Amino acid sequence: MTTANVEHRRDDAWTVMERFYAAEAAYVAAGGYGKADYAEVAAHLDPEMVLHQAPGLPFTGTGTWRGHDGMERFLARFSEVWESMEFLEQEHWGDGDTVVARNLVRFRARATGRAVETEIVQLIRVRDGRMVECRPFYWDPAAVAEACRTV
């Protein structure tokens, strides 16, 4: 295998996402903003990163988060809502700079202690070994919101 092939495999979209998912889960588990080191998460994000979240979930805010600052604000909100996230199953399709990932994730809500398992499908673009765009689609957003409901 040539060095160019090794380099490509190290920076393909799925490999970048595996590293990002691990850093994201560690950040949330460590308590998020003000308690965890964001640098490991940021290392996997392009400076022009755009996250398109569907509005209406307890952690999505405006729905669009841009750049390193936007992602840090999103993850701060996300880690206020969730105390843990565990990837139970993962599949992916695509290559090069685009990947579609199907994740079965178990979240545990900080406020209620309730867990919810849900599938999330993400359309992800990568540039120069870093995530530049992500569009997640939640299979059961009502169950996700219910796990966080305190009333």
Short mmCIF file of C-alpha atoms in Angstrom, two decimals:
data_model
loop_
_atom_site.label_atom_id
_atom_site.label_comp_id
_atom_site.label_asym_id
_atom_site.label_seq_id
_atom_site.Cartn_x
_atom_site.Cartn_y
_atom_site.Cartn_z
CA MET A 1 0.00 0.00 0.00
CA THR A 2 1.39 3.39 -0.95
CA THR A 3 1.66 6.33 1.40
CA ALA A 4 -1.01 8.16 -0.64
CA ASN A 5 -3.48 5.30 -0.03
CA VAL A 6 -2.73 5.26 3.69
CA GLU A 7 -3.24 9.03 3.83
CA HIS A 8 -6.55 8.80 1.93
CA ARG A 9 -7.88 6.06 4.20
CA ARG A 10 -6.92 8.05 7.28
CA ASP A 11 -8.88 11.10 6.10
CA ASP A 12 -11.87 9.55 4.33
CA ALA A 13 -15.26 10.72 5.58
CA TRP A 14 -16.04 7.65 7.69
CA THR A 15 -12.66 7.61 9.42
CA VAL A 16 -13.01 11.30 10.24
CA MET A 17 -16.48 10.63 11.66
CA GLU A 18 -15.31 7.72 13.81
CA ARG A 19 -12.74 10.03 15.40
CA PHE A 20 -15.31 12.82 15.78
CA TYR A 21 -17.92 10.52 17.39
CA ALA A 22 -15.36 9.34 19.96
CA ALA A 23 -14.34 12.92 20.79
CA GLU A 24 -17.99 14.06 20.98
CA ALA A 25 -18.99 11.23 23.34
CA ALA A 26 -15.97 11.93 25.58
CA TYR A 27 -16.82 15.65 25.65
CA VAL A 28 -20.43 14.98 26.69
CA ALA A 29 -19.40 12.38 29.31
CA ALA A 30 -16.91 14.85 30.82
CA GLY A 31 -19.69 17.38 31.37
CA GLY A 32 -19.40 19.54 28.25
CA TYR A 33 -18.76 23.26 28.20
CA GLY A 34 -16.58 24.54 31.03
CA LYS A 35 -15.78 21.01 32.21
CA ALA A 36 -14.42 19.22 29.15
CA ASP A 37 -11.67 20.09 26.68
CA TYR A 38 -13.26 21.14 23.38
CA ALA A 39 -9.92 21.01 21.50
CA GLU A 40 -10.25 17.29 20.71
CA VAL A 41 -13.68 17.87 19.17
CA ALA A 42 -12.52 20.96 17.26
CA ALA A 43 -9.61 19.02 15.77
CA HIS A 44 -12.12 17.13 13.62
CA LEU A 45 -14.04 20.18 12.40
CA ASP A 46 -13.37 22.43 9.43
CA PRO A 47 -13.38 26.14 10.41
CA GLU A 48 -16.35 26.59 8.04
CA MET A 49 -18.30 23.73 9.64
CA VAL A 50 -22.10 23.91 9.37
CA LEU A 51 -24.41 21.71 11.43
CA HIS A 52 -28.06 21.67 10.32
CA GLN A 53 -30.20 20.44 13.23
CA ALA A 54 -33.96 20.07 12.95
CA PRO A 55 -35.65 22.65 15.18
CA GLY A 56 -37.93 21.40 17.93
CA LEU A 57 -35.63 19.09 19.86
CA PRO A 58 -34.46 20.13 23.34
CA PHE A 59 -30.90 20.81 22.15
CA THR A 60 -31.26 22.15 18.61
CA GLY A 61 -31.78 25.85 19.26
CA THR A 62 -31.97 27.79 16.00
CA GLY A 63 -31.24 24.68 13.97
CA THR A 64 -28.09 25.94 12.22
CA TRP A 65 -24.71 26.12 13.93
CA ARG A 66 -21.67 27.53 12.09
CA GLY A 67 -17.93 27.34 12.60
CA HIS A 68 -15.95 26.25 15.62
CA ASP A 69 -17.78 28.71 17.89
CA GLY A 70 -21.18 27.54 16.69
CA MET A 71 -20.29 23.90 17.22
CA GLU A 72 -18.94 24.63 20.68
CA ARG A 73 -22.20 26.43 21.56
CA PHE A 74 -24.21 23.53 20.13
CA LEU A 75 -22.23 20.95 22.09
CA ALA A 76 -22.53 23.08 25.23
CA ARG A 77 -26.32 22.95 24.87
CA PHE A 78 -26.22 19.28 23.87
CA SER A 79 -24.18 18.33 26.94
CA GLU A 80 -26.54 20.32 29.20
CA VAL A 81 -29.35 18.06 27.97
CA TRP A 82 -27.51 14.71 27.82
CA GLU A 83 -25.21 13.18 30.42
CA SER A 84 -24.13 10.35 28.13
CA MET A 85 -24.37 9.04 24.60
CA GLU A 86 -23.46 5.52 23.57
CA PHE A 87 -23.20 4.31 20.00
CA LEU A 88 -24.81 0.85 19.94
CA GLU A 89 -24.69 0.21 16.19
CA GLN A 90 -23.15 2.05 13.27
CA GLU A 91 -23.35 1.59 9.52
CA HIS A 92 -22.09 3.86 6.80
CA TRP A 93 -22.21 4.29 3.05
CA GLY A 94 -20.14 6.49 0.77
CA ASP A 95 -16.51 7.24 0.32
CA GLY A 96 -14.11 10.07 -0.18
CA ASP A 97 -15.59 13.31 1.10
CA THR A 98 -19.22 12.24 1.65
CA VAL A 99 -20.74 9.62 3.92
CA VAL A 100 -24.19 8.65 5.14
CA ALA A 101 -24.06 7.18 8.64
CA ARG A 102 -26.78 5.27 10.47
CA ASN A 103 -26.25 5.28 14.21
CA LEU A 104 -28.30 3.57 16.88
CA VAL A 105 -27.59 5.75 19.90
CA ARG A 106 -28.57 5.53 23.56
CA PHE A 107 -28.80 8.93 25.23
CA ARG A 108 -29.34 9.52 28.96
CA ALA A 109 -30.94 12.84 29.92
CA ARG A 110 -29.31 14.88 32.67
CA ALA A 111 -32.54 16.36 34.03
CA THR A 112 -34.57 13.14 34.19
CA GLY A 113 -32.04 10.29 34.16
CA ARG A 114 -34.19 8.62 31.50
CA ALA A 115 -32.53 6.82 28.62
CA VAL A 116 -33.74 6.74 25.04
CA GLU A 117 -32.49 4.66 22.14
CA THR A 118 -33.01 6.12 18.70
CA GLU A 119 -31.63 5.89 15.22
CA ILE A 120 -29.99 8.91 13.68
CA VAL A 121 -29.08 9.08 10.01
CA GLN A 122 -26.53 11.73 9.12
CA LEU A 123 -25.45 13.11 5.77
CA ILE A 124 -21.88 14.28 6.26
CA ARG A 125 -19.33 16.06 4.09
CA VAL A 126 -15.64 16.15 4.89
CA ARG A 127 -12.92 18.43 3.52
CA ASP A 128 -9.20 18.01 4.12
CA GLY A 129 -9.77 15.43 6.86
CA ARG A 130 -12.31 17.48 8.81
CA MET A 131 -16.10 17.55 8.95
CA VAL A 132 -17.46 20.55 7.04
CA GLU A 133 -21.21 19.82 7.00
CA CYS A 134 -23.60 17.55 8.86
CA ARG A 135 -27.37 17.01 8.49
CA PRO A 136 -28.75 14.62 11.12
CA PHE A 137 -32.21 13.06 10.84
CA TYR A 138 -33.73 11.56 14.01
CA TRP A 139 -35.97 8.52 13.60
CA ASP A 140 -38.15 9.33 16.63
CA PRO A 141 -37.79 12.98 17.68
CA ALA A 142 -40.84 12.72 19.97
CA ALA A 143 -39.17 9.98 22.05
CA VAL A 144 -35.98 12.06 22.26
CA ALA A 145 -37.94 15.09 23.49
CA GLU A 146 -39.95 12.97 25.95
CA ALA A 147 -36.79 11.61 27.59
CA CYS A 148 -35.88 15.20 28.49
CA ARG A 149 -39.31 16.34 29.64
CA THR A 150 -39.31 17.16 33.35
CA VAL A 151 -42.99 18.09 33.75
#
